């Protein structure tokens, strides 16, 4: 067991440690339980908005789970240069929902998947491949702020789940809030006041008990389980491909957002060890995002990216083992091949997940704050950068209509909280002199440069 050194948290299992198999399976299931609803929600929302039938919707959900699982396994174990060897759980991001719906309605789903096919590897893969060149521009101050904003803007999503889900007839009902509060309370109590397996599986225990209570209250509908098939296989090019300029440019912007989120999430994970990711970890993680997103689009899966909720689980439980996350990936892939099993998971009410996601979102924000505190002096310069970055990020997150006067492409780009936070932090940190600025802090190996000591005459 690792100990607290240089700001790392108390780890129950380190990066390369393997918990006993039964415990690993339960820990992997805990990761699945936290991300299954938000990971598939993108597919449900887009399919519903563009008017797909039940069978096509189920197929897209299935592909999302399959490629989320494959990408998660690749992140844990790598395939050549692809993968980070970090416990990164992959899934679809809400970043892509708005563009997928508008492009799907105006150009058709063929244009959506064609744009993903082109831009996934081209944009995010290229960023990953050349990340060593741009890594000095992403010091702990910048990546920490990205982690913080990811956690903060997930909180409203978690609250919507806790209330029963956006659009639900019983949104905000007492029974929904009660279920979310029950799950949250159980997870917190077990984590803070127990030890061993009970503490490690606190989130899974909360979700399981919340689900049992929901069944007893008659809030669970098992009808979709009977209608689902036991096994279904991928079908390449199911919705076709079209390559239109506007969708391609739009998704190129969104993959830039995805890259920033992944940089932040990876930093949030390694913050558990009191460090930033290495160049190889950054490169491999971003390559996985881009390559698996493009590959998944061939089979009608929406883009995969790192999942912030699961970064929260790593920090909450102290289980950093990549082998546990690989088991989670296998589970997701199996779910993707069995609509019947996936239908069972989908019966869990949104409010049950809401309590867990609320906790995880808070943990993500807290891990970002710790990353900043460990590696950054909170002097006037850095405090101003934090104030501007978080102010702009939260501003567009809470009042997106404020950008309504911008052209559609600009409103889409600057309306993303991660982009506003990352770009403002990146620009200010780069241009304002300080220890973490790549322009003013860098010193060549020969000792020359703007910060090198000034020679004096003897």
mmCIF file of C-alpha atoms in Angstrom, residues 23-414:
data_model
loop_
_atom_site.group_PDB
_atom_site.id
_atom_site.type_symbol
_atom_site.label_atom_id
_atom_site.label_comp_id
_atom_site.label_asym_id
_atom_site.label_seq_id
_atom_site.Cartn_x
_atom_site.Cartn_y
_atom_site.Cartn_z
ATOM 1 C CA UNK A 23 -12.378 -7.679 -5.366
ATOM 2 C CA UNK A 24 -11.147 -6.489 -8.788
ATOM 3 C CA UNK A 25 -14.414 -7.597 -10.395
ATOM 4 C CA UNK A 26 -16.469 -5.679 -7.847
ATOM 5 C CA UNK A 27 -14.257 -2.614 -8.198
ATOM 6 C CA UNK A 28 -14.595 -2.816 -11.982
ATOM 7 C CA UNK A 29 -18.370 -3.148 -11.657
ATOM 8 C CA UNK A 30 -18.360 -0.008 -9.518
ATOM 9 C CA UNK A 31 -16.765 1.931 -12.383
ATOM 10 C CA UNK A 32 -19.375 0.565 -14.797
ATOM 11 C CA UNK A 33 -22.222 1.471 -12.459
ATOM 12 C CA UNK A 34 -21.149 5.117 -12.201
ATOM 13 C CA UNK A 35 -20.678 5.760 -15.930
ATOM 14 C CA UNK A 36 -23.232 3.517 -17.671
ATOM 15 C CA UNK A 37 -26.109 6.018 -17.771
ATOM 16 C CA UNK A 38 -24.187 9.159 -18.836
ATOM 17 C CA UNK A 39 -22.144 7.085 -21.321
ATOM 18 C CA UNK A 40 -25.284 5.888 -23.102
ATOM 19 C CA UNK A 41 -27.318 9.071 -22.605
ATOM 20 C CA UNK A 42 -25.660 10.735 -25.614
ATOM 21 C CA UNK A 43 -26.885 7.940 -27.876
ATOM 22 C CA UNK A 44 -30.417 8.037 -26.442
ATOM 23 C CA UNK A 45 -30.652 11.833 -26.744
ATOM 24 C CA UNK A 46 -29.309 12.072 -30.296
ATOM 25 C CA UNK A 47 -31.331 9.109 -31.545
ATOM 26 C CA UNK A 48 -34.507 10.551 -30.055
ATOM 27 C CA UNK A 49 -33.930 14.024 -31.492
ATOM 28 C CA UNK A 50 -33.250 12.783 -35.042
ATOM 29 C CA UNK A 51 -36.227 10.419 -34.939
ATOM 30 C CA UNK A 52 -34.636 6.968 -34.931
ATOM 31 C CA UNK A 53 -36.732 3.949 -34.080
ATOM 32 C CA UNK A 54 -36.213 1.649 -31.111
ATOM 33 C CA UNK A 55 -34.065 -0.913 -32.929
ATOM 34 C CA UNK A 56 -31.653 1.684 -34.369
ATOM 35 C CA UNK A 57 -31.432 3.449 -31.016
ATOM 36 C CA UNK A 58 -30.618 0.185 -29.254
ATOM 37 C CA UNK A 59 -27.925 -0.551 -31.840
ATOM 38 C CA UNK A 60 -26.193 2.816 -31.333
ATOM 39 C CA UNK A 61 -26.288 2.365 -27.549
ATOM 40 C CA UNK A 62 -24.779 -1.077 -28.006
ATOM 41 C CA UNK A 63 -21.918 0.288 -30.141
ATOM 42 C CA UNK A 64 -21.227 3.074 -27.648
ATOM 43 C CA UNK A 65 -20.785 0.494 -24.882
ATOM 44 C CA UNK A 66 -18.670 -1.809 -27.056
ATOM 45 C CA UNK A 67 -16.184 0.868 -28.119
ATOM 46 C CA UNK A 68 -16.120 2.458 -24.671
ATOM 47 C CA UNK A 69 -15.036 -0.929 -23.362
ATOM 48 C CA UNK A 70 -12.424 -1.502 -26.063
ATOM 49 C CA UNK A 71 -10.969 1.985 -25.584
ATOM 50 C CA UNK A 72 -10.833 1.491 -21.806
ATOM 51 C CA UNK A 73 -8.869 -1.759 -22.183
ATOM 52 C CA UNK A 74 -6.472 -0.078 -24.641
ATOM 53 C CA UNK A 75 -5.901 2.789 -22.187
ATOM 54 C CA UNK A 76 -5.046 0.317 -19.441
ATOM 55 C CA UNK A 77 -2.724 -1.976 -21.412
ATOM 56 C CA UNK A 78 -1.791 -0.119 -24.670
ATOM 57 C CA UNK A 79 -1.429 -1.330 -28.249
ATOM 58 C CA UNK A 80 1.889 -0.047 -29.527
ATOM 59 C CA UNK A 81 1.955 3.742 -28.983
ATOM 60 C CA UNK A 82 -1.802 3.827 -28.392
ATOM 61 C CA UNK A 83 -2.886 3.850 -24.737
ATOM 62 C CA UNK A 84 -1.632 5.533 -21.574
ATOM 63 C CA UNK A 85 -1.256 2.592 -19.140
ATOM 64 C CA UNK A 86 -3.458 4.586 -16.776
ATOM 65 C CA UNK A 87 -6.846 3.752 -15.180
ATOM 66 C CA UNK A 88 -8.861 5.807 -17.677
ATOM 67 C CA UNK A 89 -12.475 4.763 -18.198
ATOM 68 C CA UNK A 90 -13.719 5.812 -21.641
ATOM 69 C CA UNK A 91 -17.234 6.759 -22.739
ATOM 70 C CA UNK A 92 -19.163 9.238 -24.881
ATOM 71 C CA UNK A 93 -19.162 12.886 -23.850
ATOM 72 C CA UNK A 94 -22.026 15.392 -23.690
ATOM 73 C CA UNK A 95 -19.656 17.689 -25.598
ATOM 74 C CA UNK A 96 -20.843 16.060 -28.832
ATOM 75 C CA UNK A 97 -24.609 16.060 -28.189
ATOM 76 C CA UNK A 98 -25.604 19.455 -29.580
ATOM 77 C CA UNK A 99 -23.544 19.150 -32.756
ATOM 78 C CA UNK A 100 -24.655 15.564 -33.374
ATOM 79 C CA UNK A 101 -28.322 16.551 -33.111
ATOM 80 C CA UNK A 102 -28.119 19.679 -35.291
ATOM 81 C CA UNK A 103 -25.939 18.017 -37.929
ATOM 82 C CA UNK A 104 -28.068 14.872 -37.836
ATOM 83 C CA UNK A 105 -31.205 16.909 -38.496
ATOM 84 C CA UNK A 106 -29.675 19.147 -41.182
ATOM 85 C CA UNK A 107 -27.296 16.771 -42.932
ATOM 86 C CA UNK A 108 -28.253 13.280 -41.725
ATOM 87 C CA UNK A 109 -26.455 10.806 -39.473
ATOM 88 C CA UNK A 110 -24.198 9.854 -42.377
ATOM 89 C CA UNK A 111 -22.611 13.329 -42.125
ATOM 90 C CA UNK A 112 -22.225 12.934 -38.347
ATOM 91 C CA UNK A 113 -20.320 9.665 -38.619
ATOM 92 C CA UNK A 114 -18.354 10.873 -41.639
ATOM 93 C CA UNK A 115 -17.170 13.928 -39.710
ATOM 94 C CA UNK A 116 -16.187 11.800 -36.705
ATOM 95 C CA UNK A 117 -14.307 9.382 -38.956
ATOM 96 C CA UNK A 118 -12.213 12.206 -40.425
ATOM 97 C CA UNK A 119 -11.623 14.436 -37.413
ATOM 98 C CA UNK A 120 -11.132 11.925 -34.588
ATOM 99 C CA UNK A 121 -7.721 10.672 -35.608
ATOM 100 C CA UNK A 122 -6.795 13.753 -37.641
ATOM 101 C CA UNK A 123 -7.342 16.266 -34.817
ATOM 102 C CA UNK A 124 -6.993 14.492 -31.490
ATOM 103 C CA UNK A 125 -4.621 11.836 -32.796
ATOM 104 C CA UNK A 126 -2.310 14.520 -34.171
ATOM 105 C CA UNK A 127 -2.429 16.435 -30.889
ATOM 106 C CA UNK A 128 -1.476 13.258 -29.048
ATOM 107 C CA UNK A 129 1.318 12.353 -31.460
ATOM 108 C CA UNK A 130 2.914 15.796 -31.138
ATOM 109 C CA UNK A 131 2.011 16.423 -27.502
ATOM 110 C CA UNK A 132 5.638 16.516 -26.359
ATOM 111 C CA UNK A 133 6.097 19.678 -28.409
ATOM 112 C CA UNK A 134 3.147 21.447 -26.773
ATOM 113 C CA UNK A 135 3.394 19.887 -23.291
ATOM 114 C CA UNK A 136 5.192 22.960 -21.803
ATOM 115 C CA UNK A 137 2.011 24.927 -22.500
ATOM 116 C CA UNK A 138 0.029 22.639 -20.148
ATOM 117 C CA UNK A 139 1.644 23.028 -16.690
ATOM 118 C CA UNK A 140 -0.211 22.039 -13.489
ATOM 119 C CA UNK A 141 -1.892 25.453 -13.266
ATOM 120 C CA UNK A 142 -3.576 24.989 -16.656
ATOM 121 C CA UNK A 143 -4.392 21.288 -16.380
ATOM 122 C CA UNK A 144 -5.554 21.707 -12.792
ATOM 123 C CA UNK A 145 -8.015 24.416 -13.844
ATOM 124 C CA UNK A 146 -9.333 22.151 -16.597
ATOM 125 C CA UNK A 147 -9.918 19.387 -14.024
ATOM 126 C CA UNK A 148 -11.698 21.826 -11.705
ATOM 127 C CA UNK A 149 -14.054 23.099 -14.408
ATOM 128 C CA UNK A 150 -14.842 19.553 -15.582
ATOM 129 C CA UNK A 151 -15.971 18.684 -12.068
ATOM 130 C CA UNK A 152 -17.902 21.920 -11.574
ATOM 131 C CA UNK A 153 -19.888 21.753 -14.797
ATOM 132 C CA UNK A 154 -20.757 18.103 -14.138
ATOM 133 C CA UNK A 155 -22.539 19.118 -10.938
ATOM 134 C CA UNK A 156 -25.661 20.500 -12.689
ATOM 135 C CA UNK A 157 -25.809 17.278 -14.737
ATOM 136 C CA UNK A 158 -25.643 15.285 -11.497
ATOM 137 C CA UNK A 159 -28.419 17.405 -9.988
ATOM 138 C CA UNK A 160 -30.632 16.769 -13.025
ATOM 139 C CA UNK A 161 -30.103 13.044 -12.586
ATOM 140 C CA UNK A 162 -30.833 13.338 -8.860
ATOM 141 C CA UNK A 163 -34.136 15.049 -9.640
ATOM 142 C CA UNK A 164 -35.171 12.229 -11.977
ATOM 143 C CA UNK A 165 -33.652 13.244 -15.294
ATOM 144 C CA UNK A 166 -34.343 16.176 -17.611
ATOM 145 C CA UNK A 167 -37.840 15.947 -19.052
ATOM 146 C CA UNK A 168 -39.079 13.377 -16.550
ATOM 147 C CA UNK A 169 -42.697 13.797 -15.457
ATOM 148 C CA UNK A 170 -41.647 13.392 -11.843
ATOM 149 C CA UNK A 171 -38.648 15.723 -12.101
ATOM 150 C CA UNK A 172 -37.858 17.067 -8.632
ATOM 151 C CA UNK A 173 -40.233 14.675 -6.881
ATOM 152 C CA UNK A 174 -39.467 13.814 -3.271
ATOM 153 C CA UNK A 175 -38.896 10.132 -4.048
ATOM 154 C CA UNK A 176 -36.211 11.026 -6.612
ATOM 155 C CA UNK A 177 -34.412 13.383 -4.268
ATOM 156 C CA UNK A 178 -34.715 10.809 -1.498
ATOM 157 C CA UNK A 179 -33.130 8.074 -3.618
ATOM 158 C CA UNK A 180 -30.252 10.350 -4.614
ATOM 159 C CA UNK A 181 -29.714 11.407 -1.004
ATOM 160 C CA UNK A 182 -29.764 7.747 0.105
ATOM 161 C CA UNK A 183 -27.081 6.758 -2.418
ATOM 162 C CA UNK A 184 -24.934 9.780 -1.552
ATOM 163 C CA UNK A 185 -25.245 9.191 2.195
ATOM 164 C CA UNK A 186 -24.375 5.494 2.009
ATOM 165 C CA UNK A 187 -21.319 6.153 -0.163
ATOM 166 C CA UNK A 188 -20.014 8.915 2.122
ATOM 167 C CA UNK A 189 -20.626 7.028 5.375
ATOM 168 C CA UNK A 190 -18.962 3.834 4.114
ATOM 169 C CA UNK A 191 -15.988 5.734 2.731
ATOM 170 C CA UNK A 192 -15.364 7.812 5.855
ATOM 171 C CA UNK A 193 -16.312 5.424 8.654
ATOM 172 C CA UNK A 194 -15.442 1.925 7.420
ATOM 173 C CA UNK A 195 -12.328 0.143 6.265
ATOM 174 C CA UNK A 196 -11.378 -2.573 3.805
ATOM 175 C CA UNK A 197 -13.810 -3.798 1.147
ATOM 176 C CA UNK A 198 -16.734 -1.759 2.491
ATOM 177 C CA UNK A 199 -14.832 1.476 1.964
ATOM 178 C CA UNK A 200 -13.495 0.522 -1.461
ATOM 179 C CA UNK A 201 -16.953 -0.426 -2.734
ATOM 180 C CA UNK A 202 -18.802 2.457 -1.113
ATOM 181 C CA UNK A 203 -20.167 3.855 -4.390
ATOM 182 C CA UNK A 204 -21.306 0.448 -5.678
ATOM 183 C CA UNK A 205 -22.980 -0.283 -2.336
ATOM 184 C CA UNK A 206 -24.854 3.014 -2.479
ATOM 185 C CA UNK A 207 -26.080 2.380 -6.035
ATOM 186 C CA UNK A 208 -27.076 -1.229 -5.237
ATOM 187 C CA UNK A 209 -29.081 -0.293 -2.145
ATOM 188 C CA UNK A 210 -30.670 2.626 -3.962
ATOM 189 C CA UNK A 211 -31.717 0.293 -6.810
ATOM 190 C CA UNK A 212 -33.266 -2.228 -4.427
ATOM 191 C CA UNK A 213 -35.248 0.548 -2.754
ATOM 192 C CA UNK A 214 -36.367 1.853 -6.164
ATOM 193 C CA UNK A 215 -37.611 -1.629 -7.127
ATOM 194 C CA UNK A 216 -39.517 -1.891 -3.830
ATOM 195 C CA UNK A 217 -41.104 1.504 -4.532
ATOM 196 C CA UNK A 218 -42.295 0.353 -7.961
ATOM 197 C CA UNK A 219 -40.096 2.829 -9.838
ATOM 198 C CA UNK A 220 -38.364 0.261 -12.078
ATOM 199 C CA UNK A 221 -39.838 -0.909 -15.407
ATOM 200 C CA UNK A 222 -38.515 -4.308 -16.516
ATOM 201 C CA UNK A 223 -40.516 -4.416 -19.787
ATOM 202 C CA UNK A 224 -37.555 -3.332 -22.002
ATOM 203 C CA UNK A 225 -35.520 -6.283 -20.690
ATOM 204 C CA UNK A 226 -37.975 -8.822 -22.141
ATOM 205 C CA UNK A 227 -37.920 -7.110 -25.532
ATOM 206 C CA UNK A 228 -34.116 -6.948 -25.844
ATOM 207 C CA UNK A 229 -32.121 -9.552 -27.792
ATOM 208 C CA UNK A 230 -29.513 -11.675 -26.046
ATOM 209 C CA UNK A 231 -26.716 -11.082 -28.586
ATOM 210 C CA UNK A 232 -26.186 -8.585 -31.418
ATOM 211 C CA UNK A 233 -23.061 -7.934 -33.484
ATOM 212 C CA UNK A 234 -21.601 -4.745 -35.043
ATOM 213 C CA UNK A 235 -22.617 -3.764 -38.560
ATOM 214 C CA UNK A 236 -20.097 -1.468 -40.326
ATOM 215 C CA UNK A 237 -21.527 1.498 -42.207
ATOM 216 C CA UNK A 238 -25.036 0.973 -40.880
ATOM 217 C CA UNK A 239 -26.033 4.629 -41.410
ATOM 218 C CA UNK A 240 -23.587 5.380 -44.226
ATOM 219 C CA UNK A 241 -20.989 8.162 -44.462
ATOM 220 C CA UNK A 242 -21.075 11.672 -45.894
ATOM 221 C CA UNK A 243 -18.278 14.220 -45.798
ATOM 222 C CA UNK A 244 -19.614 17.771 -45.532
ATOM 223 C CA UNK A 245 -17.367 20.791 -44.732
ATOM 224 C CA UNK A 246 -19.476 22.352 -41.937
ATOM 225 C CA UNK A 247 -19.899 19.121 -39.922
ATOM 226 C CA UNK A 248 -16.183 18.351 -40.323
ATOM 227 C CA UNK A 249 -15.113 21.790 -39.059
ATOM 228 C CA UNK A 250 -17.587 21.601 -36.179
ATOM 229 C CA UNK A 251 -16.364 18.209 -35.000
ATOM 230 C CA UNK A 252 -12.755 19.333 -35.387
ATOM 231 C CA UNK A 253 -13.473 22.033 -32.781
ATOM 232 C CA UNK A 254 -15.212 19.523 -30.536
ATOM 233 C CA UNK A 255 -12.320 17.081 -30.665
ATOM 234 C CA UNK A 256 -10.104 19.919 -29.479
ATOM 235 C CA UNK A 257 -12.460 20.162 -26.492
ATOM 236 C CA UNK A 258 -12.237 16.403 -26.019
ATOM 237 C CA UNK A 259 -8.427 16.586 -26.029
ATOM 238 C CA UNK A 260 -8.505 19.278 -23.344
ATOM 239 C CA UNK A 261 -10.898 17.197 -21.231
ATOM 240 C CA UNK A 262 -8.653 14.157 -21.548
ATOM 241 C CA UNK A 263 -5.576 16.175 -20.571
ATOM 242 C CA UNK A 264 -7.467 17.385 -17.518
ATOM 243 C CA UNK A 265 -8.790 13.934 -16.603
ATOM 244 C CA UNK A 266 -5.375 12.322 -16.942
ATOM 245 C CA UNK A 267 -3.921 15.022 -14.725
ATOM 246 C CA UNK A 268 -6.698 14.366 -12.217
ATOM 247 C CA UNK A 269 -5.801 10.667 -12.142
ATOM 248 C CA UNK A 270 -2.058 11.092 -11.707
ATOM 249 C CA UNK A 271 -2.702 13.784 -9.084
ATOM 250 C CA UNK A 272 -3.487 10.816 -6.827
ATOM 251 C CA UNK A 273 0.271 10.146 -7.000
ATOM 252 C CA UNK A 274 1.122 13.835 -6.597
ATOM 253 C CA UNK A 275 2.368 14.242 -10.177
ATOM 254 C CA UNK A 276 1.448 15.276 -13.720
ATOM 255 C CA UNK A 277 1.233 12.646 -16.495
ATOM 256 C CA UNK A 278 4.391 11.960 -18.493
ATOM 257 C CA UNK A 279 4.745 12.839 -22.177
ATOM 258 C CA UNK A 280 4.247 9.165 -23.096
ATOM 259 C CA UNK A 281 1.081 8.944 -21.018
ATOM 260 C CA UNK A 282 -0.359 12.088 -22.554
ATOM 261 C CA UNK A 283 0.502 10.936 -26.072
ATOM 262 C CA UNK A 284 -0.909 7.455 -25.644
ATOM 263 C CA UNK A 285 -4.085 8.660 -23.961
ATOM 264 C CA UNK A 286 -4.883 11.224 -26.653
ATOM 265 C CA UNK A 287 -4.075 8.787 -29.455
ATOM 266 C CA UNK A 288 -6.602 6.376 -27.961
ATOM 267 C CA UNK A 289 -9.278 9.074 -27.920
ATOM 268 C CA UNK A 290 -8.729 9.920 -31.577
ATOM 269 C CA UNK A 291 -8.138 6.466 -33.037
ATOM 270 C CA UNK A 292 -10.955 4.650 -31.229
ATOM 271 C CA UNK A 293 -13.387 7.486 -31.975
ATOM 272 C CA UNK A 294 -12.664 7.228 -35.701
ATOM 273 C CA UNK A 295 -12.811 3.430 -35.627
ATOM 274 C CA UNK A 296 -16.039 3.460 -33.626
ATOM 275 C CA UNK A 297 -17.718 5.773 -36.149
ATOM 276 C CA UNK A 298 -17.386 3.024 -38.762
ATOM 277 C CA UNK A 299 -19.838 1.022 -36.641
ATOM 278 C CA UNK A 300 -22.061 4.020 -35.691
ATOM 279 C CA UNK A 301 -20.586 4.760 -32.259
ATOM 280 C CA UNK A 302 -20.292 8.353 -31.076
ATOM 281 C CA UNK A 303 -16.824 9.628 -30.055
ATOM 282 C CA UNK A 304 -15.219 8.154 -26.952
ATOM 283 C CA UNK A 305 -13.304 10.228 -24.435
ATOM 284 C CA UNK A 306 -12.117 9.976 -20.842
ATOM 285 C CA UNK A 307 -14.873 9.944 -18.206
ATOM 286 C CA UNK A 308 -14.500 12.454 -15.400
ATOM 287 C CA UNK A 309 -16.862 10.624 -13.010
ATOM 288 C CA UNK A 310 -14.436 7.719 -12.920
ATOM 289 C CA UNK A 311 -11.509 10.021 -12.191
ATOM 290 C CA UNK A 312 -13.510 10.893 -9.096
ATOM 291 C CA UNK A 313 -13.806 7.202 -8.173
ATOM 292 C CA UNK A 314 -10.021 6.766 -8.367
ATOM 293 C CA UNK A 315 -9.491 9.666 -5.977
ATOM 294 C CA UNK A 316 -12.447 8.751 -3.757
ATOM 295 C CA UNK A 317 -11.480 5.102 -3.236
ATOM 296 C CA UNK A 318 -7.697 5.319 -3.555
ATOM 297 C CA UNK A 319 -7.756 2.414 -6.048
ATOM 298 C CA UNK A 320 -5.531 3.479 -8.944
ATOM 299 C CA UNK A 321 -4.959 -0.006 -10.385
ATOM 300 C CA UNK A 322 -5.176 -0.003 -14.171
ATOM 301 C CA UNK A 323 -6.020 -3.712 -14.021
ATOM 302 C CA UNK A 324 -9.298 -2.898 -12.243
ATOM 303 C CA UNK A 325 -10.211 -0.440 -14.983
ATOM 304 C CA UNK A 326 -9.337 -3.023 -17.645
ATOM 305 C CA UNK A 327 -11.924 -5.339 -16.061
ATOM 306 C CA UNK A 328 -14.407 -2.480 -16.294
ATOM 307 C CA UNK A 329 -13.574 -2.217 -20.003
ATOM 308 C CA UNK A 330 -14.228 -5.914 -20.553
ATOM 309 C CA UNK A 331 -17.587 -5.578 -18.809
ATOM 310 C CA UNK A 332 -18.545 -2.651 -21.031
ATOM 311 C CA UNK A 333 -17.578 -4.568 -24.170
ATOM 312 C CA UNK A 334 -19.698 -7.538 -23.060
ATOM 313 C CA UNK A 335 -22.620 -5.202 -22.420
ATOM 314 C CA UNK A 336 -22.109 -3.882 -25.941
ATOM 315 C CA UNK A 337 -22.527 -7.358 -27.387
ATOM 316 C CA UNK A 338 -25.566 -8.221 -25.258
ATOM 317 C CA UNK A 339 -28.492 -5.805 -25.482
ATOM 318 C CA UNK A 340 -30.319 -7.963 -22.910
ATOM 319 C CA UNK A 341 -27.719 -7.288 -20.218
ATOM 320 C CA UNK A 342 -27.528 -3.642 -21.198
ATOM 321 C CA UNK A 343 -31.308 -3.346 -20.882
ATOM 322 C CA UNK A 344 -31.103 -4.606 -17.288
ATOM 323 C CA UNK A 345 -28.557 -1.931 -16.429
ATOM 324 C CA UNK A 346 -30.687 0.710 -18.140
ATOM 325 C CA UNK A 347 -33.571 -0.002 -15.748
ATOM 326 C CA UNK A 348 -31.705 1.680 -12.889
ATOM 327 C CA UNK A 349 -33.470 5.016 -12.251
ATOM 328 C CA UNK A 350 -31.616 8.248 -13.002
ATOM 329 C CA UNK A 351 -32.028 9.424 -9.398
ATOM 330 C CA UNK A 352 -30.010 6.451 -8.146
ATOM 331 C CA UNK A 353 -27.126 7.407 -10.412
ATOM 332 C CA UNK A 354 -27.550 11.062 -9.520
ATOM 333 C CA UNK A 355 -26.381 10.618 -5.943
ATOM 334 C CA UNK A 356 -23.231 8.827 -7.109
ATOM 335 C CA UNK A 357 -22.454 11.223 -9.968
ATOM 336 C CA UNK A 358 -22.879 14.223 -7.656
ATOM 337 C CA UNK A 359 -20.242 12.802 -5.340
ATOM 338 C CA UNK A 360 -17.897 11.949 -8.204
ATOM 339 C CA UNK A 361 -18.228 15.398 -9.800
ATOM 340 C CA UNK A 362 -17.261 17.027 -6.520
ATOM 341 C CA UNK A 363 -14.281 14.703 -6.196
ATOM 342 C CA UNK A 364 -13.095 15.623 -9.693
ATOM 343 C CA UNK A 365 -13.174 19.330 -8.845
ATOM 344 C CA UNK A 366 -11.384 18.647 -5.554
ATOM 345 C CA UNK A 367 -8.647 16.638 -7.296
ATOM 346 C CA UNK A 368 -8.061 19.541 -9.689
ATOM 347 C CA UNK A 369 -7.769 21.945 -6.778
ATOM 348 C CA UNK A 370 -5.243 19.645 -5.129
ATOM 349 C CA UNK A 371 -3.212 19.459 -8.340
ATOM 350 C CA UNK A 372 -2.987 23.256 -8.409
ATOM 351 C CA UNK A 373 -2.124 23.577 -4.721
ATOM 352 C CA UNK A 374 0.642 20.974 -4.924
ATOM 353 C CA UNK A 375 2.492 22.553 -7.831
ATOM 354 C CA UNK A 376 1.514 26.216 -7.942
ATOM 355 C CA UNK A 377 2.297 29.240 -5.773
ATOM 356 C CA UNK A 378 -0.940 31.139 -5.207
ATOM 357 C CA UNK A 379 0.624 34.538 -5.866
ATOM 358 C CA UNK A 380 -1.149 37.477 -7.481
ATOM 359 C CA UNK A 381 -0.355 36.353 -11.050
ATOM 360 C CA UNK A 382 -1.699 32.842 -10.606
ATOM 361 C CA UNK A 383 -4.731 33.954 -8.629
ATOM 362 C CA UNK A 384 -5.724 36.331 -11.447
ATOM 363 C CA UNK A 385 -5.317 33.542 -14.016
ATOM 364 C CA UNK A 386 -7.500 31.248 -11.907
ATOM 365 C CA UNK A 387 -10.122 33.956 -11.451
ATOM 366 C CA UNK A 388 -10.378 34.717 -15.170
ATOM 367 C CA UNK A 389 -10.341 31.076 -16.301
ATOM 368 C CA UNK A 390 -12.949 29.842 -13.819
ATOM 369 C CA UNK A 391 -15.073 32.975 -14.223
ATOM 370 C CA UNK A 392 -15.309 32.554 -17.995
ATOM 371 C CA UNK A 393 -15.770 28.797 -17.810
ATOM 372 C CA UNK A 394 -18.571 28.946 -15.272
ATOM 373 C CA UNK A 395 -20.023 31.975 -17.041
ATOM 374 C CA UNK A 396 -20.692 30.136 -20.316
ATOM 375 C CA UNK A 397 -21.738 27.019 -18.414
ATOM 376 C CA UNK A 398 -24.461 28.823 -16.480
ATOM 377 C CA UNK A 399 -25.482 31.421 -19.096
ATOM 378 C CA UNK A 400 -24.813 29.968 -22.570
ATOM 379 C CA UNK A 401 -27.449 32.294 -24.030
ATOM 380 C CA UNK A 402 -25.047 35.197 -23.420
ATOM 381 C CA UNK A 403 -23.190 34.090 -26.575
ATOM 382 C CA UNK A 404 -26.353 34.062 -28.671
ATOM 383 C CA UNK A 405 -25.185 36.985 -30.800
ATOM 384 C CA UNK A 406 -22.089 35.148 -32.072
ATOM 385 C CA UNK A 407 -22.024 33.130 -35.295
ATOM 386 C CA UNK A 408 -23.200 29.560 -34.706
ATOM 387 C CA UNK A 409 -19.742 28.008 -35.047
ATOM 388 C CA UNK A 410 -18.214 30.541 -32.631
ATOM 389 C CA UNK A 411 -21.054 30.093 -30.129
ATOM 390 C CA UNK A 412 -20.538 26.316 -30.242
ATOM 391 C CA UNK A 413 -16.802 26.651 -29.743
ATOM 392 C CA UNK A 414 -16.718 29.318 -27.038
#
